[in-house]
Amino acid sequence: MNSVAHSAASSVARALERAAPGLAVQAAPATLEAFRIGSRLPQAIAYPRSPEQAAQALALAHAEGWGVVPWGAGRDMGAGRPPCRYDLALSLSRLAGILDHDADNLTVTALAGLSLAETNRQLRARHQFLALGFDDEPQSLGGLVAVNRPVPRRLLYGDVRDQLLGLTVATPDGRLVRYGRKVVKNVAGYDMGKLYTGSAGMLGVIVEVTLKLFALPDESAVVLARFAGTQPALAAAGELYGSALAPAFLILLDGAGARACFGTPAAASANLLGSPGLTWLCTGFEGRSAGIRRQTADAYALMANHGGADGAVLPGLPPAGRRWLQAPNVPEVAAGDVTVARAGVAPARLGWLAGEVQRLATEPGAGRRIALSLAADYGGGLLRFALAGADPLRLAAGFEPLRAALESERGYLVLERAPAALAERIGAWGELGGEAALMRVLRRQMDPRNILVPGRFL
Amino acid sequence: MIALPTRALIVPLLREIVGGANVLDAEADRYVYGYDASVYRGTDVLAVALPDSAQQVAGILRLTRSLAVPVVARGAGTGINGGALPQGPAVVIALARMNRVLKVDPDNRLCVVEPGVVNQDLKEQLARLGFGFTYVPDPGSQVVSTVGGNVGNNAGGMHCLKYGVTANHVLGLELVLPDGEIVELGGPPAGRPGMDLTGLLVGSEGTLGIMTRATLKILPLPEAVVTQLALFPTVADAARAVSGIMAAGILPAALELLDRKAMEMVDRHVHVGFPDHAGASLIIEMDGLKDGMDIELRRVQEVCQANRAVDLQTARTAQEAQKLWLSRRAAYGAMARLSSTVYVIDCTVPRNLLAEAIAGVAAICGGMGLEAVTVAHAGDGNLHPLIPFDRNDPQSRERALKAHHEIMALCVGMGGSITGEHGVGVEKQEELALMYNADELEFMFRVKQALDAQDLCNPRKVFPLRLFAPSLPAQRAQPA
C-alpha cells in the first residue's frame, strides 16, 4: 500500500504508486521543500526500504526520462548547479541498517542510508569503528562514498578510496550490481568502487557499502601552537609531515578557526583576535599510550623550535573542533551568502594558495565587508575556506584564474557550498585539468538517458 | 595501391616513430615476446616497439589505430595471468626504455617515474638520495618487475596489510588513450572531486590506454622494524592467531604464512631448520615508532601462545630479520626445484576463513592427484597455492587448469575474490563470471566501451570472451 501523502499527488507520485507497490512516496509541499536544490523542487520523494525498491524507482524514472537526485543525509546538497531536470528525489533515509558486522574480519556491510554516527554507535560494542569522518555531523555512508570528501584523519586511516571494499549500486536503468567483496584485496577486473567513489550520484545510486574497520584507539591527543605567521606554521607542518611520527591529522587554522575549535585559552586569547593567516598548527595522534606520549612530546618540541607559542597538549579534539575540521565556517557572518570552497595543491604550495585566497578576499569589494576563514589539511594539500559578504560575480572573476592556476599543477578548486549565481557561473568542479571530459564519456556510457543528477556537476 | 602484409607495412612506420633500432621484428624477438611468466603462451607478434616518450607512445597508438591493429603494453613480463601476451596480430609496446625517475619530492612525499622503472631500482634510488623515504609496494617480483606492470595489475606484496596495494600509492597518472591523446589523471592533493579515474586505471591491465608516467606516494622509513617467526601445530592455529592479532587492534606491516608442505620444501632448499611438529609458520613484522613496540610485541606473543604457538623467534638485527624472511622469499625458488612448471594461484577470502580455504584447496588438489603447497599473505586473506605440474603432459595441464577453476569457485563461494594482486588477464577472464553476474559484467564492460570502444588496447582480456564482438580477429592465448 502506497502512502502518497498529499491529495493532489503529482503525476510522478502516481506513476510510482502504480509501478512500485509498497514504495513509500511523498508529494506534500512541505516535504518537497526539504528537498529543494536552489530554485528547484522535485515533484515527489521516494523512500525505498530495500535496494530492490530503489532499483524499481530508478527503472521507472529511466523509462519516463525523469531527472532523479539521490539524497542521503543532505549535508552536501549545496554543491553544484541546481539539476536541470528534477522530478524525483530518492531519499535513502529508510534504507538504513547494518547487514553484516564481521568483527574478526574487520569489515562492515551496511545499507547506504545508515548514518556514520549510528554505524559507529553499533560498532563500539566490539571496540571497532569506521574512520570515514567524525560522528558529529549528519552523514550517510553512501553519501560519504558518493561525495568523497577528504577524510579528516586521512593520514592515519586513509581516504574513502582506501577504506571502501565493496558496494552495491542501483544502476540508472534499475538493476542492482555489486562490486568488490569483504576482503582487503577486493578487486577483480576494473576497480568499480573507485569509479563510484566521488561520482556524486551520476553513475548510479549507492545502496549498500562494505567498509574496512579499525580498532578503537586506546587514547588520542592533540598538540597545538600559534606561530608568528603562515610561513613558520607551514614550516613546522612540513617537518612533522616528513618525520617518522604518524599524526592522524595535521591542520592549520586561522585565529578564528582556532577560537572556534578550541575556545579561547586565557593565555592565547589576546593573540587570537585579528590573526589573519594560517597561524595555528594543530596535530592529532591516536593509538597506544606509549606512542602518544612520545609523539605529543616530539611534536610539541618541534613546534617550539619553529617559534610556536601558546602551545598546548589536549586529550583529543573538542566537539567544536571535530565539527570545524569537517566543515570550516565563517565565524562572523557578514551580509550575503556564504561560499565554502576546497582547493587542492601539493602540500608545499599551501602557503602560496592561502596567500592567493586572502588576496581575493581583501580586494576592494564595492564597499562590502568580506569575512574569510581558512583551514588547511597539510598532508592532503587541502585548503578549505569560507567566505561571506562577497559579490558572487566578483568572486567568480577571482576564482576562475585561481582555478586555472591550480589545475595547471594538477590541483583543483571545488565549491562545496555556493550561492546560485557563483555556481552557475563557474560550476562546482571546473574541468579538472581535462579529467571532466573523460568523466562525461564514462557518464554517457553508464547513464545514456542522463537521468541522474542532470546538469549539476558535469 | 598494392596491399602490403600488415607487418611489412607497419614496421617501417613504427621505425619512423621510435627509430630503426627500437623496433624488433626478427623472428626470434617476435617469438620471445609471445611469452610471459604465466603458464600461457601468446601468438607470434607483428613487431615490438620500444618507445622513449609519451609522444612516441601516442604516435604508435595513432598509427595502430589508423590500421586497426591492436597493441599490448608490456613491462618486464613477470605477470602470471597472461596479460602481456598478444592474442593474434598485435604490436607489443615494450616500455623498458622509459625507465627514468623524473622527480623525487620529499617535501610533498611523492616521486614521478616512467613505467619502465624497476620497482627495486626505485627503492634503491630513493635510499641513495638519503631523504629517509621509500616507495612501499613490494611485489615478490620487485627485483625485476616494473612500476608500469605493478600499476597495470595493481600489484600487492608482503606489506599490503598495513600499507595497501599499489592503488593506495598512486596519486596520479599520465595516460595515452587508445586514440593517441595524452591525458593526465589525478595529482598530488587529496579530495579531488569527481570519479576516482586514477584509481579506476590502476589495475586496468593496459586495456584502457597506456600509462606513461606515474606520480607515486613515498613514505618516511619507519623508525623501528621487528620481525618475528612463529610456528604453530596447524594452519588453523596460525590462522586464528592472525585474526587474534588483528582483533587486538594490532596492525602488523606483514603477516606471511607457510603451510607444512611449503615449510618442508623451503627447508630442503635453504635449510631454515623447521621442526617436524610445526604445521604452519607465520612471519609477523611490525614497524613504526620505537615507543610502545615492546608492548605490541608482548601482545603478539600472547595471542600466538593462546593459539598454541610452539616456537616464537624474534629477530633483533637486520641480518636476523633477513634470515627469517628467507623462508618466505625462497618459496618460489624452492618450488622450481620441484617441477619445471609451477602454477602460482592467486585468490582471496575473508581473513578469518583462511584455514578453511587452505584446507579446501588441499581437498580440491588431492582429489585430482595434484600437490598443493600454500603460502599466504595471511593478514589480507590472500592465498597463493602453488601447484607443480608437467606442462608437456596435456592431462597434467588440464588437471592444473581445472584445479585453478575450482579453487576460484571455492574462494568466491567463501565471499572472496578471484584475484588478490595479480589481475585477471587471460587466465581468469572466464572466472570473472564466477564473481560477477551478467548485469555486473555489463556495467563493468561499459567502462571499456567508453574508453576503448574498438578494443585496440590489450584486446580480448579481463572480460569473458563472449562480451567481445565476435568479429574481432584474435586467437586466444593457450596453456603452454
PDB file of C-alpha atoms in Angstrom, chain B residues 146-381:
ATOM      1  CA  THR B 146      58.387  -2.528 -13.386  1.00  0.00           C
ATOM      2  CA  VAL B 147      56.241   0.175 -11.871  1.00  0.00           C
ATOM      3  CA  GLY B 148      54.186   0.171 -15.078  1.00  0.00           C
ATOM      4  CA  GLY B 149      53.383  -3.517 -14.701  1.00  0.00           C
ATOM      5  CA  ASN B 150      52.730  -3.047 -10.964  1.00  0.00           C
ATOM      6  CA  VAL B 151      50.260  -0.259 -11.731  1.00  0.00           C
ATOM      7  CA  GLY B 152      48.655  -2.162 -14.611  1.00  0.00           C
ATOM      8  CA  ASN B 153      47.992  -5.168 -12.403  1.00  0.00           C
ATOM      9  CA  ASN B 154      47.514  -3.333  -9.102  1.00  0.00           C
ATOM     10  CA  ALA B 155      50.296  -5.456  -7.651  1.00  0.00           C
ATOM     11  CA  GLY B 156      50.433  -6.304  -3.963  1.00  0.00           C
ATOM     12  CA  GLY B 157      53.284  -7.672  -1.914  1.00  0.00           C
ATOM     13  CA  MET B 158      54.315  -8.642   1.568  1.00  0.00           C
ATOM     14  CA  HIS B 159      53.475  -5.323   3.250  1.00  0.00           C
ATOM     15  CA  CYS B 160      49.960  -4.667   1.921  1.00  0.00           C
ATOM     16  CA  LEU B 161      48.368  -5.438   5.243  1.00  0.00           C
ATOM     17  CA  LYS B 162      49.392  -2.118   6.708  1.00  0.00           C
ATOM     18  CA  TYR B 163      50.237  -0.126   3.614  1.00  0.00           C
ATOM     19  CA  GLY B 164      47.807  -1.318   0.964  1.00  0.00           C
ATOM     20  CA  VAL B 165      48.275  -2.422  -2.628  1.00  0.00           C
ATOM     21  CA  THR B 166      49.719  -0.367  -5.497  1.00  0.00           C
ATOM     22  CA  ALA B 167      46.451   1.554  -5.939  1.00  0.00           C
ATOM     23  CA  ASN B 168      46.842   3.036  -2.487  1.00  0.00           C
ATOM     24  CA  HIS B 169      50.194   4.529  -3.508  1.00  0.00           C
ATOM     25  CA  VAL B 170      49.374   6.058  -6.885  1.00  0.00           C
ATOM     26  CA  LEU B 171      48.493   9.756  -6.778  1.00  0.00           C
ATOM     27  CA  GLY B 172      48.297  10.426 -10.474  1.00  0.00           C
ATOM     28  CA  LEU B 173      48.965   9.066 -13.941  1.00  0.00           C
ATOM     29  CA  GLU B 174      49.777  10.273 -17.397  1.00  0.00           C
ATOM     30  CA  LEU B 175      47.905   8.096 -19.831  1.00  0.00           C
ATOM     31  CA  VAL B 176      47.881   7.749 -23.589  1.00  0.00           C
ATOM     32  CA  LEU B 177      44.328   6.963 -24.660  1.00  0.00           C
ATOM     33  CA  PRO B 178      43.668   4.443 -27.447  1.00  0.00           C
ATOM     34  CA  ASP B 179      43.326   7.300 -29.966  1.00  0.00           C
ATOM     35  CA  GLY B 180      46.734   8.712 -29.071  1.00  0.00           C
ATOM     36  CA  GLU B 181      45.525  11.586 -26.907  1.00  0.00           C
ATOM     37  CA  ILE B 182      47.726  12.188 -23.857  1.00  0.00           C
ATOM     38  CA  VAL B 183      45.758  12.923 -20.682  1.00  0.00           C
ATOM     39  CA  GLU B 184      46.686  13.469 -17.068  1.00  0.00           C
ATOM     40  CA  LEU B 185      44.721  11.965 -14.203  1.00  0.00           C
ATOM     41  CA  GLY B 186      44.857  12.734 -10.500  1.00  0.00           C
ATOM     42  CA  GLY B 187      47.546  14.773  -8.866  1.00  0.00           C
ATOM     43  CA  PRO B 188      49.246  15.446  -5.544  1.00  0.00           C
ATOM     44  CA  PRO B 189      46.343  16.751  -3.419  1.00  0.00           C
ATOM     45  CA  ALA B 190      43.695  14.566  -1.768  1.00  0.00           C
ATOM     46  CA  GLY B 191      39.962  15.008  -2.163  1.00  0.00           C
ATOM     47  CA  ARG B 192      39.756  15.559  -5.913  1.00  0.00           C
ATOM     48  CA  PRO B 193      36.135  15.957  -6.896  1.00  0.00           C
ATOM     49  CA  GLY B 194      34.566  13.525  -9.308  1.00  0.00           C
ATOM     50  CA  MET B 195      35.151   9.887 -10.076  1.00  0.00           C
ATOM     51  CA  ASP B 196      38.484   8.487  -8.997  1.00  0.00           C
ATOM     52  CA  LEU B 197      39.784   7.881 -12.504  1.00  0.00           C
ATOM     53  CA  THR B 198      43.337   7.304 -11.292  1.00  0.00           C
ATOM     54  CA  GLY B 199      42.034   4.524  -9.068  1.00  0.00           C
ATOM     55  CA  LEU B 200      39.979   3.112 -11.935  1.00  0.00           C
ATOM     56  CA  LEU B 201      43.011   2.987 -14.242  1.00  0.00           C
ATOM     57  CA  VAL B 202      45.229   1.232 -11.704  1.00  0.00           C
ATOM     58  CA  GLY B 203      44.709  -2.467 -12.300  1.00  0.00           C
ATOM     59  CA  SER B 204      43.029  -1.992 -15.691  1.00  0.00           C
ATOM     60  CA  GLU B 205      45.749  -4.177 -17.235  1.00  0.00           C
ATOM     61  CA  GLY B 206      46.531  -1.974 -20.189  1.00  0.00           C
ATOM     62  CA  THR B 207      43.017  -2.339 -21.579  1.00  0.00           C
ATOM     63  CA  LEU B 208      42.055   1.347 -21.333  1.00  0.00           C
ATOM     64  CA  GLY B 209      45.221   3.027 -22.548  1.00  0.00           C
ATOM     65  CA  ILE B 210      48.935   3.045 -21.856  1.00  0.00           C
ATOM     66  CA  MET B 211      50.366   4.643 -18.726  1.00  0.00           C
ATOM     67  CA  THR B 212      53.458   6.715 -19.475  1.00  0.00           C
ATOM     68  CA  ARG B 213      54.122   8.392 -16.139  1.00  0.00           C
ATOM     69  CA  ALA B 214      53.065   7.781 -12.546  1.00  0.00           C
ATOM     70  CA  THR B 215      53.084  10.055  -9.525  1.00  0.00           C
ATOM     71  CA  LEU B 216      53.654   7.812  -6.522  1.00  0.00           C
ATOM     72  CA  LYS B 217      53.498   8.316  -2.790  1.00  0.00           C
ATOM     73  CA  ILE B 218      56.719   7.915  -0.877  1.00  0.00           C
ATOM     74  CA  LEU B 219      56.605   7.392   2.875  1.00  0.00           C
ATOM     75  CA  PRO B 220      59.064   8.093   5.680  1.00  0.00           C
ATOM     76  CA  LEU B 221      61.014   4.976   6.656  1.00  0.00           C
ATOM     77  CA  PRO B 222      59.737   3.526   9.907  1.00  0.00           C
ATOM     78  CA  GLU B 223      61.846   4.159  12.975  1.00  0.00           C
ATOM     79  CA  ALA B 224      61.789   0.546  14.094  1.00  0.00           C
ATOM     80  CA  VAL B 225      61.149  -2.776  12.369  1.00  0.00           C
ATOM     81  CA  VAL B 226      60.845  -6.038  14.287  1.00  0.00           C
ATOM     82  CA  THR B 227      60.432  -9.380  12.541  1.00  0.00           C
ATOM     83  CA  GLN B 228      59.192 -12.495  14.297  1.00  0.00           C
ATOM     84  CA  LEU B 229      58.730 -16.080  13.208  1.00  0.00           C
ATOM     85  CA  ALA B 230      56.050 -18.090  14.983  1.00  0.00           C
ATOM     86  CA  LEU B 231      55.460 -21.803  14.474  1.00  0.00           C
ATOM     87  CA  PHE B 232      52.097 -23.460  15.052  1.00  0.00           C
ATOM     88  CA  PRO B 233      50.928 -27.072  15.133  1.00  0.00           C
ATOM     89  CA  THR B 234      48.353 -26.462  12.375  1.00  0.00           C
ATOM     90  CA  VAL B 235      47.361 -23.928   9.745  1.00  0.00           C
ATOM     91  CA  ALA B 236      44.118 -23.416  11.672  1.00  0.00           C
ATOM     92  CA  ASP B 237      46.053 -22.343  14.769  1.00  0.00           C
ATOM     93  CA  ALA B 238      48.175 -19.930  12.751  1.00  0.00           C
ATOM     94  CA  ALA B 239      45.098 -18.510  11.028  1.00  0.00           C
ATOM     95  CA  ARG B 240      43.377 -17.979  14.376  1.00  0.00           C
ATOM     96  CA  ALA B 241      46.477 -16.158  15.591  1.00  0.00           C
ATOM     97  CA  VAL B 242      46.221 -13.883  12.546  1.00  0.00           C
ATOM     98  CA  SER B 243      42.625 -12.991  13.394  1.00  0.00           C
ATOM     99  CA  GLY B 244      43.570 -12.608  17.055  1.00  0.00           C
ATOM    100  CA  ILE B 245      46.390 -10.191  16.313  1.00  0.00           C
ATOM    101  CA  MET B 246      44.141  -8.038  14.160  1.00  0.00           C
ATOM    102  CA  ALA B 247      41.286  -8.189  16.658  1.00  0.00           C
ATOM    103  CA  ALA B 248      43.669  -6.970  19.376  1.00  0.00           C
ATOM    104  CA  GLY B 249      43.969  -3.749  17.421  1.00  0.00           C
ATOM    105  CA  ILE B 250      47.470  -4.528  16.196  1.00  0.00           C
ATOM    106  CA  LEU B 251      48.223  -3.754  12.582  1.00  0.00           C
ATOM    107  CA  PRO B 252      51.443  -5.527  11.604  1.00  0.00           C
ATOM    108  CA  ALA B 253      53.264  -4.495   8.449  1.00  0.00           C
ATOM    109  CA  ALA B 254      53.263  -8.117   7.280  1.00  0.00           C
ATOM    110  CA  LEU B 255      51.694 -11.451   8.273  1.00  0.00           C
ATOM    111  CA  GLU B 256      53.022 -14.192   5.995  1.00  0.00           C
ATOM    112  CA  LEU B 257      52.002 -17.816   6.318  1.00  0.00           C
ATOM    113  CA  LEU B 258      53.578 -21.047   5.059  1.00  0.00           C
ATOM    114  CA  ASP B 259      51.812 -24.371   5.327  1.00  0.00           C
ATOM    115  CA  ARG B 260      53.590 -27.613   6.269  1.00  0.00           C
ATOM    116  CA  LYS B 261      54.385 -28.561   2.688  1.00  0.00           C
ATOM    117  CA  ALA B 262      55.773 -25.128   1.930  1.00  0.00           C
ATOM    118  CA  MET B 263      57.951 -25.322   5.042  1.00  0.00           C
ATOM    119  CA  GLU B 264      59.346 -28.713   4.036  1.00  0.00           C
ATOM    120  CA  MET B 265      60.068 -27.541   0.551  1.00  0.00           C
ATOM    121  CA  VAL B 266      61.766 -24.340   1.685  1.00  0.00           C
ATOM    122  CA  ASP B 267      63.781 -26.248   4.286  1.00  0.00           C
ATOM    123  CA  ARG B 268      65.173 -28.599   1.658  1.00  0.00           C
ATOM    124  CA  HIS B 269      66.219 -25.557  -0.343  1.00  0.00           C
ATOM    125  CA  VAL B 270      67.577 -23.054   2.194  1.00  0.00           C
ATOM    126  CA  HIS B 271      67.832 -25.098   5.445  1.00  0.00           C
ATOM    127  CA  VAL B 272      65.793 -22.981   7.825  1.00  0.00           C
ATOM    128  CA  GLY B 273      65.563 -25.849  10.305  1.00  0.00           C
ATOM    129  CA  PHE B 274      61.804 -26.005  10.818  1.00  0.00           C
ATOM    130  CA  PRO B 275      60.924 -28.637  13.453  1.00  0.00           C
ATOM    131  CA  ASP B 276      58.840 -31.611  12.322  1.00  0.00           C
ATOM    132  CA  HIS B 277      55.973 -30.894  14.683  1.00  0.00           C
ATOM    133  CA  ALA B 278      55.242 -27.454  13.183  1.00  0.00           C
ATOM    134  CA  GLY B 279      52.317 -27.457  10.778  1.00  0.00           C
ATOM    135  CA  ALA B 280      52.466 -23.791   9.817  1.00  0.00           C
ATOM    136  CA  SER B 281      54.789 -20.848  10.149  1.00  0.00           C
ATOM    137  CA  LEU B 282      53.910 -17.219  10.407  1.00  0.00           C
ATOM    138  CA  ILE B 283      56.216 -14.292   9.792  1.00  0.00           C
ATOM    139  CA  ILE B 284      54.995 -11.303  11.748  1.00  0.00           C
ATOM    140  CA  GLU B 285      56.631  -7.998  11.002  1.00  0.00           C
ATOM    141  CA  MET B 286      55.852  -4.883  12.994  1.00  0.00           C
ATOM    142  CA  ASP B 287      57.048  -1.425  12.119  1.00  0.00           C
ATOM    143  CA  GLY B 288      56.575   2.103  13.353  1.00  0.00           C
ATOM    144  CA  LEU B 289      57.752   4.048  16.362  1.00  0.00           C
ATOM    145  CA  LYS B 290      60.192   2.524  18.845  1.00  0.00           C
ATOM    146  CA  ASP B 291      57.976   3.635  21.709  1.00  0.00           C
ATOM    147  CA  GLY B 292      55.414   1.065  22.639  1.00  0.00           C
ATOM    148  CA  MET B 293      56.847  -1.521  20.244  1.00  0.00           C
ATOM    149  CA  ASP B 294      57.786  -3.834  23.126  1.00  0.00           C
ATOM    150  CA  ILE B 295      54.202  -3.706  24.399  1.00  0.00           C
ATOM    151  CA  GLU B 296      52.862  -4.596  20.955  1.00  0.00           C
ATOM    152  CA  LEU B 297      55.351  -7.448  20.656  1.00  0.00           C
ATOM    153  CA  ARG B 298      54.245  -8.795  24.010  1.00  0.00           C
ATOM    154  CA  ARG B 299      50.619  -8.708  22.875  1.00  0.00           C
ATOM    155  CA  VAL B 300      51.512 -10.532  19.663  1.00  0.00           C
ATOM    156  CA  GLN B 301      53.344 -13.116  21.730  1.00  0.00           C
ATOM    157  CA  GLU B 302      50.310 -13.584  23.992  1.00  0.00           C
ATOM    158  CA  VAL B 303      48.000 -14.063  21.024  1.00  0.00           C
ATOM    159  CA  CYS B 304      50.388 -16.593  19.472  1.00  0.00           C
ATOM    160  CA  GLN B 305      50.686 -18.515  22.712  1.00  0.00           C
ATOM    161  CA  ALA B 306      46.936 -18.511  23.186  1.00  0.00           C
ATOM    162  CA  ASN B 307      46.765 -20.146  19.768  1.00  0.00           C
ATOM    163  CA  ARG B 308      49.211 -22.922  20.659  1.00  0.00           C
ATOM    164  CA  ALA B 309      52.371 -21.458  19.123  1.00  0.00           C
ATOM    165  CA  VAL B 310      55.199 -23.969  19.574  1.00  0.00           C
ATOM    166  CA  ASP B 311      58.033 -21.558  18.926  1.00  0.00           C
ATOM    167  CA  LEU B 312      58.475 -17.807  18.583  1.00  0.00           C
ATOM    168  CA  GLN B 313      61.718 -16.234  17.425  1.00  0.00           C
ATOM    169  CA  THR B 314      62.327 -12.513  17.308  1.00  0.00           C
ATOM    170  CA  ALA B 315      64.968 -11.029  15.038  1.00  0.00           C
ATOM    171  CA  ARG B 316      66.847  -8.216  16.682  1.00  0.00           C
ATOM    172  CA  THR B 317      69.099  -7.275  13.794  1.00  0.00           C
ATOM    173  CA  ALA B 318      68.555  -6.725  10.094  1.00  0.00           C
ATOM    174  CA  GLN B 319      70.548  -9.878   9.330  1.00  0.00           C
ATOM    175  CA  GLU B 320      68.414 -11.963  11.655  1.00  0.00           C
ATOM    176  CA  ALA B 321      65.290 -10.496  10.092  1.00  0.00           C
ATOM    177  CA  GLN B 322      66.564 -11.336   6.639  1.00  0.00           C
ATOM    178  CA  LYS B 323      67.116 -14.913   7.729  1.00  0.00           C
ATOM    179  CA  LEU B 324      63.523 -15.188   8.919  1.00  0.00           C
ATOM    180  CA  TRP B 325      62.261 -13.648   5.690  1.00  0.00           C
ATOM    181  CA  LEU B 326      64.342 -16.077   3.653  1.00  0.00           C
ATOM    182  CA  SER B 327      61.882 -18.856   4.438  1.00  0.00           C
ATOM    183  CA  ARG B 328      59.127 -16.866   2.724  1.00  0.00           C
ATOM    184  CA  ARG B 329      61.064 -15.251  -0.065  1.00  0.00           C
ATOM    185  CA  ALA B 330      62.682 -18.554  -1.076  1.00  0.00           C
ATOM    186  CA  ALA B 331      59.342 -20.267  -1.601  1.00  0.00           C
ATOM    187  CA  TYR B 332      59.059 -19.705  -5.355  1.00  0.00           C
ATOM    188  CA  GLY B 333      62.695 -20.597  -5.971  1.00  0.00           C
ATOM    189  CA  ALA B 334      62.313 -23.754  -3.933  1.00  0.00           C
ATOM    190  CA  MET B 335      59.294 -24.736  -5.990  1.00  0.00           C
ATOM    191  CA  ALA B 336      61.360 -24.501  -9.147  1.00  0.00           C
ATOM    192  CA  ARG B 337      63.424 -27.411  -7.814  1.00  0.00           C
ATOM    193  CA  LEU B 338      60.321 -29.491  -7.527  1.00  0.00           C
ATOM    194  CA  SER B 339      58.977 -29.002 -11.008  1.00  0.00           C
ATOM    195  CA  SER B 340      59.801 -27.076 -14.152  1.00  0.00           C
ATOM    196  CA  THR B 341      56.324 -25.558 -14.132  1.00  0.00           C
ATOM    197  CA  VAL B 342      54.627 -24.303 -11.028  1.00  0.00           C
ATOM    198  CA  TYR B 343      51.174 -22.848 -11.255  1.00  0.00           C
ATOM    199  CA  VAL B 344      51.073 -19.823  -8.911  1.00  0.00           C
ATOM    200  CA  ILE B 345      47.457 -19.284  -7.971  1.00  0.00           C
ATOM    201  CA  ASP B 346      46.174 -16.021  -6.532  1.00  0.00           C
ATOM    202  CA  CYS B 347      42.878 -15.591  -4.685  1.00  0.00           C
ATOM    203  CA  THR B 348      41.469 -14.063  -1.528  1.00  0.00           C
ATOM    204  CA  VAL B 349      38.985 -14.945   1.188  1.00  0.00           C
ATOM    205  CA  PRO B 350      37.881 -13.049   4.301  1.00  0.00           C
ATOM    206  CA  ARG B 351      40.915 -13.306   6.552  1.00  0.00           C
ATOM    207  CA  ASN B 352      39.099 -15.283   9.234  1.00  0.00           C
ATOM    208  CA  LEU B 353      38.307 -18.033   6.686  1.00  0.00           C
ATOM    209  CA  LEU B 354      41.901 -18.594   5.612  1.00  0.00           C
ATOM    210  CA  ALA B 355      42.327 -22.000   7.267  1.00  0.00           C
ATOM    211  CA  GLU B 356      39.123 -23.321   5.671  1.00  0.00           C
ATOM    212  CA  ALA B 357      40.266 -22.016   2.294  1.00  0.00           C
ATOM    213  CA  ILE B 358      43.672 -23.697   2.564  1.00  0.00           C
ATOM    214  CA  ALA B 359      42.002 -26.954   3.591  1.00  0.00           C
ATOM    215  CA  GLY B 360      39.594 -26.602   0.670  1.00  0.00           C
ATOM    216  CA  VAL B 361      42.462 -26.087  -1.769  1.00  0.00           C
ATOM    217  CA  ALA B 362      44.180 -29.213  -0.442  1.00  0.00           C
ATOM    218  CA  ALA B 363      40.972 -31.197  -0.907  1.00  0.00           C
ATOM    219  CA  ILE B 364      40.468 -29.964  -4.468  1.00  0.00           C
ATOM    220  CA  CYS B 365      44.052 -30.715  -5.461  1.00  0.00           C
ATOM    221  CA  GLY B 366      44.161 -34.027  -3.604  1.00  0.00           C
ATOM    222  CA  GLY B 367      41.026 -35.129  -5.437  1.00  0.00           C
ATOM    223  CA  MET B 368      42.783 -34.564  -8.747  1.00  0.00           C
ATOM    224  CA  GLY B 369      46.065 -36.162  -7.820  1.00  0.00           C
ATOM    225  CA  LEU B 370      47.830 -32.813  -7.634  1.00  0.00           C
ATOM    226  CA  GLU B 371      50.006 -31.495  -4.878  1.00  0.00           C
ATOM    227  CA  ALA B 372      49.325 -28.031  -3.461  1.00  0.00           C
ATOM    228  CA  VAL B 373      51.813 -26.047  -1.467  1.00  0.00           C
ATOM    229  CA  THR B 374      50.339 -22.910   0.052  1.00  0.00           C
ATOM    230  CA  VAL B 375      51.894 -19.638   1.043  1.00  0.00           C
ATOM    231  CA  ALA B 376      49.664 -16.746   2.010  1.00  0.00           C
ATOM    232  CA  HIS B 377      49.619 -13.069   2.781  1.00  0.00           C
ATOM    233  CA  ALA B 378      47.561 -14.161   5.746  1.00  0.00           C
ATOM    234  CA  GLY B 379      46.585 -10.735   7.066  1.00  0.00           C
ATOM    235  CA  ASP B 380      44.992  -9.920   3.724  1.00  0.00           C
ATOM    236  CA  GLY B 381      43.328 -13.323   3.353  1.00  0.00           C
TER     237      GLY B 381
END
